Tab-separated table of C-alpha atoms and ligand atoms in Angstrom:
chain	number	residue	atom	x	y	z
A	30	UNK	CA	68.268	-16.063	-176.263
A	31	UNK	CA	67.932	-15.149	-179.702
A	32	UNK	CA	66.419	-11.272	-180.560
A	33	UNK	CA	64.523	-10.591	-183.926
A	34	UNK	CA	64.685	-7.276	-184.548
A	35	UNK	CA	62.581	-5.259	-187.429
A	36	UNK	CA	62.924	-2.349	-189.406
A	37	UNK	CA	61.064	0.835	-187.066
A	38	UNK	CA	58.492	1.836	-189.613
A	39	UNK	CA	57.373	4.098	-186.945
A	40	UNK	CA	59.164	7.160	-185.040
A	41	UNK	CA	59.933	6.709	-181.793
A	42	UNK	CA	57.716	9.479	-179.307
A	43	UNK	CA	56.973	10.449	-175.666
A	44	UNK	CA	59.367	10.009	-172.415
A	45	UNK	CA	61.010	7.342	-170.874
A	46	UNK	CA	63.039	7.588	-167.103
A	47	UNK	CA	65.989	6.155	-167.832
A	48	UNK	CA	66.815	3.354	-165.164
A	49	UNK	CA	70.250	3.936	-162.590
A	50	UNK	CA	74.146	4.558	-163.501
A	51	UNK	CA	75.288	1.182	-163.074
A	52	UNK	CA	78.843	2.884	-161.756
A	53	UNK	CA	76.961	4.920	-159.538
A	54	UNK	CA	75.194	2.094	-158.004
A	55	UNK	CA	78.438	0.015	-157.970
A	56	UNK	CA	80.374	2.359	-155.672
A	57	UNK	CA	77.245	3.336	-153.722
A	58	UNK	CA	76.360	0.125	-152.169
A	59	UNK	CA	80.168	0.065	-151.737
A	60	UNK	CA	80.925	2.412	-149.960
A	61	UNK	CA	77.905	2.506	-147.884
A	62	UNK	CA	79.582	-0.862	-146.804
A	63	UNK	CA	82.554	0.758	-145.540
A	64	UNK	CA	80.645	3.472	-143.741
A	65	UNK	CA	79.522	2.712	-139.892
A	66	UNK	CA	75.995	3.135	-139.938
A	67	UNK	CA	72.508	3.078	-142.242
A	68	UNK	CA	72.904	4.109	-145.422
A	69	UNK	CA	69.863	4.411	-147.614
A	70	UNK	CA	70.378	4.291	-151.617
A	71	UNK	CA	67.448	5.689	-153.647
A	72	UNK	CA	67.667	3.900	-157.568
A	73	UNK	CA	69.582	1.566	-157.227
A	74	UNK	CA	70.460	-0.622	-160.805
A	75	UNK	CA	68.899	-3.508	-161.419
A	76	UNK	CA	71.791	-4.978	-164.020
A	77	UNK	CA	73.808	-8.386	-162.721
A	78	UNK	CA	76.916	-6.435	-162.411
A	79	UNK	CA	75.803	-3.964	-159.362
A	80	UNK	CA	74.065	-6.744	-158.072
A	81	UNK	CA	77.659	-8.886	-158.071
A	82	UNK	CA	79.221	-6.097	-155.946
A	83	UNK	CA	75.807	-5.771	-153.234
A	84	UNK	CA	76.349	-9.584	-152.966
A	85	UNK	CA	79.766	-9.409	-152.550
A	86	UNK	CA	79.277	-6.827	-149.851
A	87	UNK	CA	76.855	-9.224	-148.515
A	88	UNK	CA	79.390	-11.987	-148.333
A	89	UNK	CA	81.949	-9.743	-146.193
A	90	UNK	CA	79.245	-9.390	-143.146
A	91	UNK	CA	77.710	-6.310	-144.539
A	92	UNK	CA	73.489	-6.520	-143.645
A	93	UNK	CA	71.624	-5.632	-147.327
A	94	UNK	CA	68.023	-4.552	-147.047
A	95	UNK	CA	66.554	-4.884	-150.240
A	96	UNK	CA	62.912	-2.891	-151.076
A	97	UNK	CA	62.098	-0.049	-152.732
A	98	UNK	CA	65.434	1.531	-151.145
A	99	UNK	CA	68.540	-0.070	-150.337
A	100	UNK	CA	69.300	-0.090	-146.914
A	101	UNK	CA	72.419	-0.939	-145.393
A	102	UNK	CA	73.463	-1.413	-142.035
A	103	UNK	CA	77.057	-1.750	-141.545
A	104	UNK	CA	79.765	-1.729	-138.300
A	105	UNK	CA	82.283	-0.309	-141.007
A	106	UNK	CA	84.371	-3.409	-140.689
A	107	UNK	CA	84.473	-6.245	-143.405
A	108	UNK	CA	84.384	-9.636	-142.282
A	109	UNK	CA	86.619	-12.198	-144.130
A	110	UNK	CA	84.269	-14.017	-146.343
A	111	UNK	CA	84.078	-18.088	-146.040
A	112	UNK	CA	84.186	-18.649	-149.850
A	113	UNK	CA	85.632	-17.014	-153.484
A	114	UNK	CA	83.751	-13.735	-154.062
A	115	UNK	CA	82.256	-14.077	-157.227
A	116	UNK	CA	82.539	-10.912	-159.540
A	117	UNK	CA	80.689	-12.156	-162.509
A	118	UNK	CA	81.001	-10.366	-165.537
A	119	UNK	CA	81.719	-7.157	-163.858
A	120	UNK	CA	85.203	-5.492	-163.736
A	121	UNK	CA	83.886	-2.691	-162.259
A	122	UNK	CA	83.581	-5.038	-159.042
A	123	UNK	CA	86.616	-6.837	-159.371
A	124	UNK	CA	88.948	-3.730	-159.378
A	125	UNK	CA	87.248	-1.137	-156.501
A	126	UNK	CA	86.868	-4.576	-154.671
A	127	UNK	CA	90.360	-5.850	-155.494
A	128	UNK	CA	91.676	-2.063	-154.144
A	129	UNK	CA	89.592	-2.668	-150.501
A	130	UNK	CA	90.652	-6.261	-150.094
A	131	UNK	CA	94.653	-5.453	-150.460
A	132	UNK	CA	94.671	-3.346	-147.382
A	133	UNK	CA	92.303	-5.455	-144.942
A	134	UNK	CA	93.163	-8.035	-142.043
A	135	UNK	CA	92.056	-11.311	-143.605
A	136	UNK	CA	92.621	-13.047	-147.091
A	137	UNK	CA	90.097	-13.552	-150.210
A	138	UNK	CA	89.682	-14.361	-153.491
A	139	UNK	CA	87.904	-12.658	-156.094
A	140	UNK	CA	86.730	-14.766	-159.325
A	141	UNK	CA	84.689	-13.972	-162.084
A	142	UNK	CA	82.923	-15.151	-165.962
A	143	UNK	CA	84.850	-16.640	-168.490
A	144	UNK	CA	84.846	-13.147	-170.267
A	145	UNK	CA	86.190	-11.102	-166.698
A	146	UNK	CA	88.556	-14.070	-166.333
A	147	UNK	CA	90.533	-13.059	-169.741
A	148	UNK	CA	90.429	-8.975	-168.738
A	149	UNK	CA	93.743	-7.214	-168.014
A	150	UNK	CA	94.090	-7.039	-164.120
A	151	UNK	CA	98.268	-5.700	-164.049
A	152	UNK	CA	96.929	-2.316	-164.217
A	153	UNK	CA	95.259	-2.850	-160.464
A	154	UNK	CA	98.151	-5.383	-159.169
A	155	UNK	CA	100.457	-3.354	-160.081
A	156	UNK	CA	100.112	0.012	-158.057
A	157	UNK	CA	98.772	-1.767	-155.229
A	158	UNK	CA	102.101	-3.933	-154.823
A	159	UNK	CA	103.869	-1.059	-154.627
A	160	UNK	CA	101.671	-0.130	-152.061
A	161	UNK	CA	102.542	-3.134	-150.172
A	162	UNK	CA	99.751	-5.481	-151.279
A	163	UNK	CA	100.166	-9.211	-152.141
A	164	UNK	CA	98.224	-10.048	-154.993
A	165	UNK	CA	98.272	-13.284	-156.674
A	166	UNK	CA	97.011	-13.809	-160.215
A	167	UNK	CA	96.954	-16.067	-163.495
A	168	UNK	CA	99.549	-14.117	-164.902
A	169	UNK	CA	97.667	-10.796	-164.857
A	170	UNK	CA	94.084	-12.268	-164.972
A	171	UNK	CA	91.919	-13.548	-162.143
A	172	UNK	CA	90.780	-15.268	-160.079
A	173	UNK	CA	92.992	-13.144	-157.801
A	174	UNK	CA	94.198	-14.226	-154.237
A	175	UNK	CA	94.545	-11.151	-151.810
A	176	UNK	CA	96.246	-11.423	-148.346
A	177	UNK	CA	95.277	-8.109	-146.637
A	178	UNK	CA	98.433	-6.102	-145.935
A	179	UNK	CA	99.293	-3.058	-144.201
A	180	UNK	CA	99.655	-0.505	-147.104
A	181	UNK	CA	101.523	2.691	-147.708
A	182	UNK	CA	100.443	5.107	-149.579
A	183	UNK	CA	102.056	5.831	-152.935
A	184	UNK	CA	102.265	9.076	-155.775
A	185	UNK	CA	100.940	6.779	-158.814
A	186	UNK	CA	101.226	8.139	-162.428
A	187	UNK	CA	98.982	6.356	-164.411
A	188	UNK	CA	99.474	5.835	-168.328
A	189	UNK	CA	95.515	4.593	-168.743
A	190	UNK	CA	91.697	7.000	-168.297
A	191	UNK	CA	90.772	4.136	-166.215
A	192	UNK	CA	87.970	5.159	-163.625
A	193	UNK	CA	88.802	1.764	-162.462
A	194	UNK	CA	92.535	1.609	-161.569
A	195	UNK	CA	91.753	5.437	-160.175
A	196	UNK	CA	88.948	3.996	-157.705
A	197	UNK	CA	90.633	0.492	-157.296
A	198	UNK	CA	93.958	2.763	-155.895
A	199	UNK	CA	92.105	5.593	-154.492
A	200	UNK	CA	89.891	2.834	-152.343
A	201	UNK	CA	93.249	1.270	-150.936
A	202	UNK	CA	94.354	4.347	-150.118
A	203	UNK	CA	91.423	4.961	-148.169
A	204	UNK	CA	93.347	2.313	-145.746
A	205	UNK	CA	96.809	3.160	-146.111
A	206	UNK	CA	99.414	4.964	-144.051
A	207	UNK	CA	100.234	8.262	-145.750
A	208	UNK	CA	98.964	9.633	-148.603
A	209	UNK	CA	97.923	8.532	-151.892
A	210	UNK	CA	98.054	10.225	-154.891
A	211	UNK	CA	96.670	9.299	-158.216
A	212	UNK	CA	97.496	11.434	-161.191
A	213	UNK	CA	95.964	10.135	-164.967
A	214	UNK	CA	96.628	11.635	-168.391
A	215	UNK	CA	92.981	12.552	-168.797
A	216	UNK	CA	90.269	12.697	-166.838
A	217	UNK	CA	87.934	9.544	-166.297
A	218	UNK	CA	84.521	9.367	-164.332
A	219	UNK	CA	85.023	10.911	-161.342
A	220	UNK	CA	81.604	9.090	-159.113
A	221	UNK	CA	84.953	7.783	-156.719
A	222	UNK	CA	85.716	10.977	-156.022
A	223	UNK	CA	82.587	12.647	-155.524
A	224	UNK	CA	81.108	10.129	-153.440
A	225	UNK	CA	83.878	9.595	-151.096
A	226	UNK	CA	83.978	13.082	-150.756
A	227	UNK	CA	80.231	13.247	-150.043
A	228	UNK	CA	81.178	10.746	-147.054
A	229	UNK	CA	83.804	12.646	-145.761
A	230	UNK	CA	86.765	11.116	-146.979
A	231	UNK	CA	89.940	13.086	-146.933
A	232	UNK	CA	90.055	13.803	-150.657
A	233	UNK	CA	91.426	16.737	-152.636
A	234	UNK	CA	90.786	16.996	-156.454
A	235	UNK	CA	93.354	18.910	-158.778
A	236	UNK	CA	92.295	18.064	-162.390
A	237	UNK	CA	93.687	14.598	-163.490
A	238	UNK	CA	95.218	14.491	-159.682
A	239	UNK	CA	93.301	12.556	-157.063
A	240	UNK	CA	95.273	13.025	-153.246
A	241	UNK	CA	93.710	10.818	-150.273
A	242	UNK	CA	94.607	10.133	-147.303
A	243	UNK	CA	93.387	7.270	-144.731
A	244	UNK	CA	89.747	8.186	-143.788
A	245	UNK	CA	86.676	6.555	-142.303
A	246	UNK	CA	83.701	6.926	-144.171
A	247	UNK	CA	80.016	8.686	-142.847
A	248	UNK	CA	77.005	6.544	-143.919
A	249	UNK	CA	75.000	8.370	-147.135
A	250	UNK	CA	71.205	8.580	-147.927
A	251	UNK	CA	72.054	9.363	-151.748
A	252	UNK	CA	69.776	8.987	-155.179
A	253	UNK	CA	71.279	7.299	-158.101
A	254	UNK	CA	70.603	9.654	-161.774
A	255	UNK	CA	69.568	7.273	-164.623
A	256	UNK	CA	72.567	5.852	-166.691
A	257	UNK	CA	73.722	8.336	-169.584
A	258	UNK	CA	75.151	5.229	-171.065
A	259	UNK	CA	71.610	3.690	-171.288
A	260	UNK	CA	70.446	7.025	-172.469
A	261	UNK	CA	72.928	6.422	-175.233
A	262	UNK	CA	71.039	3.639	-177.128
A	263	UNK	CA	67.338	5.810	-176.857
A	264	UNK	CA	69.980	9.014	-177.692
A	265	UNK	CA	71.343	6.963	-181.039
A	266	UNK	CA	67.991	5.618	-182.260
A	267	UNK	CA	65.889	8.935	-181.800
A	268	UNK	CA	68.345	10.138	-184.190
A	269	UNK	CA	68.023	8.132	-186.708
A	270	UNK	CA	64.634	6.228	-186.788
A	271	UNK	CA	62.717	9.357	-189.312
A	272	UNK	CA	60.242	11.411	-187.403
A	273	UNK	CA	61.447	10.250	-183.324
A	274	UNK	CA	61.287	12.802	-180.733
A	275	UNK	CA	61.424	11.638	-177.578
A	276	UNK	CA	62.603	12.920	-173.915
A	277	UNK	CA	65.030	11.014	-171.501
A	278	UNK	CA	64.392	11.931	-167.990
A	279	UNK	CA	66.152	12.376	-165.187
A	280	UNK	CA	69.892	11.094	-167.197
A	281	UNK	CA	72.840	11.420	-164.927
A	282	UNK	CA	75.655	14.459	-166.880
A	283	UNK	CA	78.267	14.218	-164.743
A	284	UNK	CA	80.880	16.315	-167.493
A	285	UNK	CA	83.025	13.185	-167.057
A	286	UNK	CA	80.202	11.212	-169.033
A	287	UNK	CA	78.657	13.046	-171.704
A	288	UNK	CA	81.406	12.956	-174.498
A	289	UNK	CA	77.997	11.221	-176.280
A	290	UNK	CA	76.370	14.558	-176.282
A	291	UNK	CA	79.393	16.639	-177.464
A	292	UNK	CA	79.434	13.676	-180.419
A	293	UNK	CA	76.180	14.523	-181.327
A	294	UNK	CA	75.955	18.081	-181.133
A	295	UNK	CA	79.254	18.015	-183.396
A	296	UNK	CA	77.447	15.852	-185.776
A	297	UNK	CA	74.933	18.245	-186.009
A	298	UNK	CA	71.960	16.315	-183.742
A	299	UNK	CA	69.152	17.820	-182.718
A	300	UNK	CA	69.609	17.328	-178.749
A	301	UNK	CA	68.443	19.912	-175.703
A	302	UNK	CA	69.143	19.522	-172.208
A	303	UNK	CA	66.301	20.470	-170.648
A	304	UNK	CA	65.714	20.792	-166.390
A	305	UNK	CA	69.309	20.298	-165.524
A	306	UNK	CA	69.791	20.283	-161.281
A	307	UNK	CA	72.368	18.850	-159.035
A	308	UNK	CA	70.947	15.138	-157.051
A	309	UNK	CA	73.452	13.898	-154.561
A	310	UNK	CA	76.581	15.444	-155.703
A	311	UNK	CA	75.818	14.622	-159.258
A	312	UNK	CA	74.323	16.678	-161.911
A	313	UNK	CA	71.541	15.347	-163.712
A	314	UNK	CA	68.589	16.615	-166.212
A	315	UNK	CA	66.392	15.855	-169.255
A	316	UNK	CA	67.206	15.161	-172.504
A	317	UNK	CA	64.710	15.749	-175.444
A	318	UNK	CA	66.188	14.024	-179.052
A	319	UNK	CA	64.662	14.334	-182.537
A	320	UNK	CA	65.875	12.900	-185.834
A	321	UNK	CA	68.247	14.644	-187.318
A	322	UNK	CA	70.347	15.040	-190.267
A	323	UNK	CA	73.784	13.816	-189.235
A	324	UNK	CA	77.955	14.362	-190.194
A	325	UNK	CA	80.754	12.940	-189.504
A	326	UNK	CA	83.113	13.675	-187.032
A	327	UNK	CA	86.777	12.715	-185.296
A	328	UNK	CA	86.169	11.490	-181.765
A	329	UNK	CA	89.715	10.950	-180.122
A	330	UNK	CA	92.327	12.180	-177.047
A	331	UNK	CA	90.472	13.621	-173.748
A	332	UNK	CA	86.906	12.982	-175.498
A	333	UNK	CA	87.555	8.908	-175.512
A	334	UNK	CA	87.382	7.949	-171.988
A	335	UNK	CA	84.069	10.561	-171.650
A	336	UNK	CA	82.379	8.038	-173.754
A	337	UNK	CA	84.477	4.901	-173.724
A	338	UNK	CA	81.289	2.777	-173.117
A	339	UNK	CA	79.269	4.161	-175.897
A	340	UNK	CA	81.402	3.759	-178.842
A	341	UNK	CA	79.925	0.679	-180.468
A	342	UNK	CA	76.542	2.459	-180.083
A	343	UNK	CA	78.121	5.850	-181.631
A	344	UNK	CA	79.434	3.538	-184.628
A	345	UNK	CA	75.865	3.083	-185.210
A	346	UNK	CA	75.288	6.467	-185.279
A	347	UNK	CA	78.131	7.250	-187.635
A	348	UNK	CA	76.867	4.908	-190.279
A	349	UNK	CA	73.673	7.301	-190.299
A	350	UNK	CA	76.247	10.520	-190.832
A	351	UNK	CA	77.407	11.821	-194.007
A	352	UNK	CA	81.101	11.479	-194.178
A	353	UNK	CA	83.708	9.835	-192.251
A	354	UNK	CA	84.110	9.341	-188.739
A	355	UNK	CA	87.214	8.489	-186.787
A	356	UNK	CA	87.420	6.554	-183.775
A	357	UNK	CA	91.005	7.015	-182.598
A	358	UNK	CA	93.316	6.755	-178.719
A	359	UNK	CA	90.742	4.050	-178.098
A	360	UNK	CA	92.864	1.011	-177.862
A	361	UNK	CA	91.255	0.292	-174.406
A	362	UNK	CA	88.361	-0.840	-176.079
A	363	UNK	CA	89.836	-4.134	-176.862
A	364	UNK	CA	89.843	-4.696	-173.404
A	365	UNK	CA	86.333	-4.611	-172.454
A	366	UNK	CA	83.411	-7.394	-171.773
A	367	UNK	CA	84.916	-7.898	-175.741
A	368	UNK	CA	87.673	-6.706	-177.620
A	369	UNK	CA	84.668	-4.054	-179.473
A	370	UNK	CA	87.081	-2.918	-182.235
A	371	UNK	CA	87.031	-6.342	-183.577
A	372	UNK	CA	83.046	-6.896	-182.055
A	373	UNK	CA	81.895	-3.591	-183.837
A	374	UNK	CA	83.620	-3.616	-187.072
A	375	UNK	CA	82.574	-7.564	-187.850
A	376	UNK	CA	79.065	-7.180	-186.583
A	377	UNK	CA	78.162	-3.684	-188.588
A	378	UNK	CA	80.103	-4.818	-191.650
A	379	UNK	CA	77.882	-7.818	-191.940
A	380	UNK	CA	75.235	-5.647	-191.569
A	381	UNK	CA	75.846	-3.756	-194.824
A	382	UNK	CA	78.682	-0.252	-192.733
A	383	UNK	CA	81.473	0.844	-194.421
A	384	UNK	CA	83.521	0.809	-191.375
A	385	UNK	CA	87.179	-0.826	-191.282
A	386	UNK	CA	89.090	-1.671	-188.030
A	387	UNK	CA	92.132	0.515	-187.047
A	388	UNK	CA	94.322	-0.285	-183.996
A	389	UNK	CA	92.950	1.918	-181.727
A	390	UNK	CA	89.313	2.306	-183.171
A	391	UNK	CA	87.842	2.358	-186.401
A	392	UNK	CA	86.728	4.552	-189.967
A	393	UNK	CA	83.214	4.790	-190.878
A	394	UNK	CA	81.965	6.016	-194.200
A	395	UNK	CA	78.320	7.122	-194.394
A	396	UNK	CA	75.310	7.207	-194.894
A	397	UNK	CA	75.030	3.892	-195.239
A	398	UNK	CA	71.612	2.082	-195.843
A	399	UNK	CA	72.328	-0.922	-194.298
A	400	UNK	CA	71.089	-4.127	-195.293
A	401	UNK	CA	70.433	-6.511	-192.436
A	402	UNK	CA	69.224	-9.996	-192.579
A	403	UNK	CA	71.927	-11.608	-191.082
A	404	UNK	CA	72.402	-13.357	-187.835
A	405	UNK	CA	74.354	-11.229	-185.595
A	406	UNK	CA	76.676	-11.995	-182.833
A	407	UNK	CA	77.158	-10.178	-179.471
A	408	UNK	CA	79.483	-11.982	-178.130
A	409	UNK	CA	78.309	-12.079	-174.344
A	410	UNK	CA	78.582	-8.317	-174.366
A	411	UNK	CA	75.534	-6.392	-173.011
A	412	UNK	CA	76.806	-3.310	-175.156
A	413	UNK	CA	77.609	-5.044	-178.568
A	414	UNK	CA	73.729	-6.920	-178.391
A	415	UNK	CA	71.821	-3.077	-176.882
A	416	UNK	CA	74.147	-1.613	-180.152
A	417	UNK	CA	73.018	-4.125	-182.770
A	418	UNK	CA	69.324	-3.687	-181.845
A	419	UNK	CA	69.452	0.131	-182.562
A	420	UNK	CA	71.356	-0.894	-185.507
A	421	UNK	CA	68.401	-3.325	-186.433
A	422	UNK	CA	65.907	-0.486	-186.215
A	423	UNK	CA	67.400	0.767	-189.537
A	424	UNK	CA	68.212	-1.691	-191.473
A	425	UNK	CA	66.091	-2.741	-194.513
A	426	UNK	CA	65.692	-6.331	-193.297
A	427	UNK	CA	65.543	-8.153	-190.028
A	428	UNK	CA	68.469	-9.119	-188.519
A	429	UNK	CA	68.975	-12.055	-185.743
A	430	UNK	CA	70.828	-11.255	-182.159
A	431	UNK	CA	72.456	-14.394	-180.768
A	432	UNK	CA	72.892	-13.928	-176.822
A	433	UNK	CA	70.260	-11.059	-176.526
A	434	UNK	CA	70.020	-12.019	-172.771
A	435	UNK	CA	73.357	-10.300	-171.281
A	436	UNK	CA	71.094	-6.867	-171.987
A	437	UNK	CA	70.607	-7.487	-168.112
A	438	UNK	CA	74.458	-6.849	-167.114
A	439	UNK	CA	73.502	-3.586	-167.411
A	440	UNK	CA	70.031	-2.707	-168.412
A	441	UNK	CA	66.986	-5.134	-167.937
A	442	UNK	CA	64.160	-2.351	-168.571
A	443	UNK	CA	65.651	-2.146	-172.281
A	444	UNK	CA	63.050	-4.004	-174.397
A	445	UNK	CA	60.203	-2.555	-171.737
A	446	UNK	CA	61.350	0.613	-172.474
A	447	UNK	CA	61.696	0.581	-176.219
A	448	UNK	CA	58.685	-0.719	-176.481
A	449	UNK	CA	57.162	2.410	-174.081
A	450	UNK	CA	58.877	4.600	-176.598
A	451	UNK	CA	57.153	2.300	-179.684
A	452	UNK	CA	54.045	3.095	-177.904
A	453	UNK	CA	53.354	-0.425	-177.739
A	454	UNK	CA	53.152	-0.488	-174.202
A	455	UNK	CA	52.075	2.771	-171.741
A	456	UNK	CA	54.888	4.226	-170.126
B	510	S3P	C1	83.753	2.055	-165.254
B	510	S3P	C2	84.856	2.523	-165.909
B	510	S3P	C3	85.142	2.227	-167.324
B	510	S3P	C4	83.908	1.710	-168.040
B	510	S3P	C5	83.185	0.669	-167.247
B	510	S3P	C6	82.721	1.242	-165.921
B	510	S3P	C7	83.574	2.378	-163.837
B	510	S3P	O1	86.136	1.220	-167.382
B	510	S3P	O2	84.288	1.177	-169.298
B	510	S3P	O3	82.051	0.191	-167.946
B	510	S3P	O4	82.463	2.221	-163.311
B	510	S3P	O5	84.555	2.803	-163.226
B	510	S3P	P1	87.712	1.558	-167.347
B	510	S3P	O6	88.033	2.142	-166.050
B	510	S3P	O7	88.369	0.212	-167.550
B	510	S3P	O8	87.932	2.486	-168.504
């Protein structure tokens, strides 16, 4: 589907509930899978790529209720499923799935998009071998066929902020003999942690050092906060569309996922946390946005995996800031739905940035008026097309998204709710 998108000769105004974390929703439907019992999920996302992991839940024997809530009814034992579980575009599902499958009684495969088919999967097969499991792979990339082993728990050192691996190893230790311990050179989302400890998994946290032992899990009645890296694309354009002031409610700030905010606030944007409480484990609150002048900044080390997913929409945002901003120790970032060094530096260059690629991010050089009135590319990634919309709301003519539709991987309600904050539609 192709996306025209215009010039905002308006400000964007009013509030908006920002819909569920998608990794949230991911390991909650999960993990309520491994727990004996009725669990009952309040919020839970809408995007393809939770729904890949309830299905796939579904698919190992797990009953799904789906309404208002999610309900699930499990025995706390997976079934071995009677075809490939299909992960879609979602690595989120194919790791934290890939960690649970090593260490059961049966065999499976796990397969996914053309896009998940060319992501790197050594950095899951190769802590769980050494835990025992027997993974078989397209040299490193799926489809992946798991025998269930017996496992043993291992003390992993990571080199990689992956929330993945962390969960992917953490959940197979959940079934191993021993202990597992998972130690990472900075820290990356932590919902694993907090929600297996929130089920009563035998978990102990010391900084970038996960320890778990073999646990059974409780069932949870939990409420998923809105996605702070949905927030990120109202966040980006009430900065720079003149006049905007808007409020994001109810925006899941876990300290693990709002580098965004730091980025702003040491840009100089004009963002408040308002209402902040704790929901479920997590914290959460309301953010209220206005335009703002905007400078540079250097966004690198610890900082990078707090907002790994919204650098292509902070690139947009540096093209609005006077000065230059460095992206650096991002080099993961090729390795996402697209490699979004390359993605981010084509897309915004044709659009009239000053940004040039480095290995392990990229140089921007604003303020940049940028030009627009090209056709732009998002290369089935929801991020890259949800970036080069806020990108078209300030450029002097319209530009053209090719592939608009993967905006539902992760966020359906986005037009709906631009639109809300357009005041084209009520809210
Ligand atoms: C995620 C972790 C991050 C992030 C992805 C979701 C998660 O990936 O980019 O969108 O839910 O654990 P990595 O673990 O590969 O950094």
């Amino acid at each position: 589907m192709q996306k025209k998108v215009l010039k905002a000769n308006i400000p964007l105004n009013g509030t908006v509930t920002v819909p569920s974390d998608k990794s949230i929703s991911h390991r909650a439907v999960i993990f309520a899978s491994l727990a004996k019992g009725r669990s009952v999920i309040k919020n839970f996302s809408k995007g393809q790529d939770p729904l890949s992991s309830l299905n796939i839940c579904r698919a190992l024997g797990v009953d799904i209720e789906e309404g208002p809530d999610l309900i699930i009814n499990s025995d706390g034992v997976l079934k071995a499923p009677l075809t490939g579980l299909n992960c879609g575009n979602s690595g989120t599902t194919m790791r934290l799935m890939t960690g649970i499958l090593s260490g059961q009684n049966f065999s499976s495969e796990l397969f996914g998009d053309a896009s998940l088919s060319k992501r790197p999967m050594k950095r899951i097969i190769e802590p769980l071998s050494l835990m025992g499991a027997e993974i078989s792979s397209q040299n490193g990339h799926a489809p992946l066929k798991i025998s269930g082993k017996k496992l043993t728990g291992i003390d992993y050192h990571s080199n990689l902020a992956s929330a993945q691996v962390k969960s992917c190893v953490l959940l197979a230790g959940l079934f191993a003999e021993g202990v597992t311990t998972f130690t990472e050179p900075h820290l990356s989302r932590n919902h694993t942690e907090i929600l297996l400890s929130h089920m009563g998994a035998d978990i102990n946290i010391d900084g970038c050092k996960t320890i778990i032992s073999k646990s059974t899990l409780e069932p949870c009645q939990i409420e998923i906060p809105g996605d702070i890296s949905s927030a990120a694309y109202f966040i980006t354009a009430g900065l720079i569309v003149p006049d905007s002031d808007i409020i994001l409610k109810n925006v899941g700030l876990n300290p693990t996922r709002t580098g965004i905010i730091d980025v702003v606030k040491l840009m100089g944007g004009n963002l408040e946390i308002l209402d902040m409480r704790n929901v479920s484990g997590e914290t959460v609150g309301d953010i209220r946005v206005k335009y703002s002048n905007l400078k540079s900044c250097v966004i690198e080390k610890d900082l990078i995996p707090r907002l790994i997913d919204e650098l292509p929409v902070i690139a947009v945002l540096a093209t609005q800031a006077e000065g230059e901003t460095i992206v650096k120790d991002a080099q993961d970032l090729r390795n996402k739905e697209s490699d979004r060094i390359k993605a981010v530096v084509k897309e915004l260059s044709a659009l009239g940035a000053d940004i040039s690629e480095t290995e392990d991010g990229f140089i921007i050089n604003g303020k940049t008026n940028l030009k627009g009135g090209v056709t732009s590319e998002c290369y089935h990634d929801h991020r890259l097309a949800m970036s080069l919309y806020v990108a078209g709301l300030v450029c002097q003519n319209p530009i053209i998204i090719n592939g608009f539709e993967w905006v539902n991987i992760s966020f359906p309600e986005f037009e709906t709710q631009f639109a809300q904050l357009f005041g084209f539609i009520q809210s």
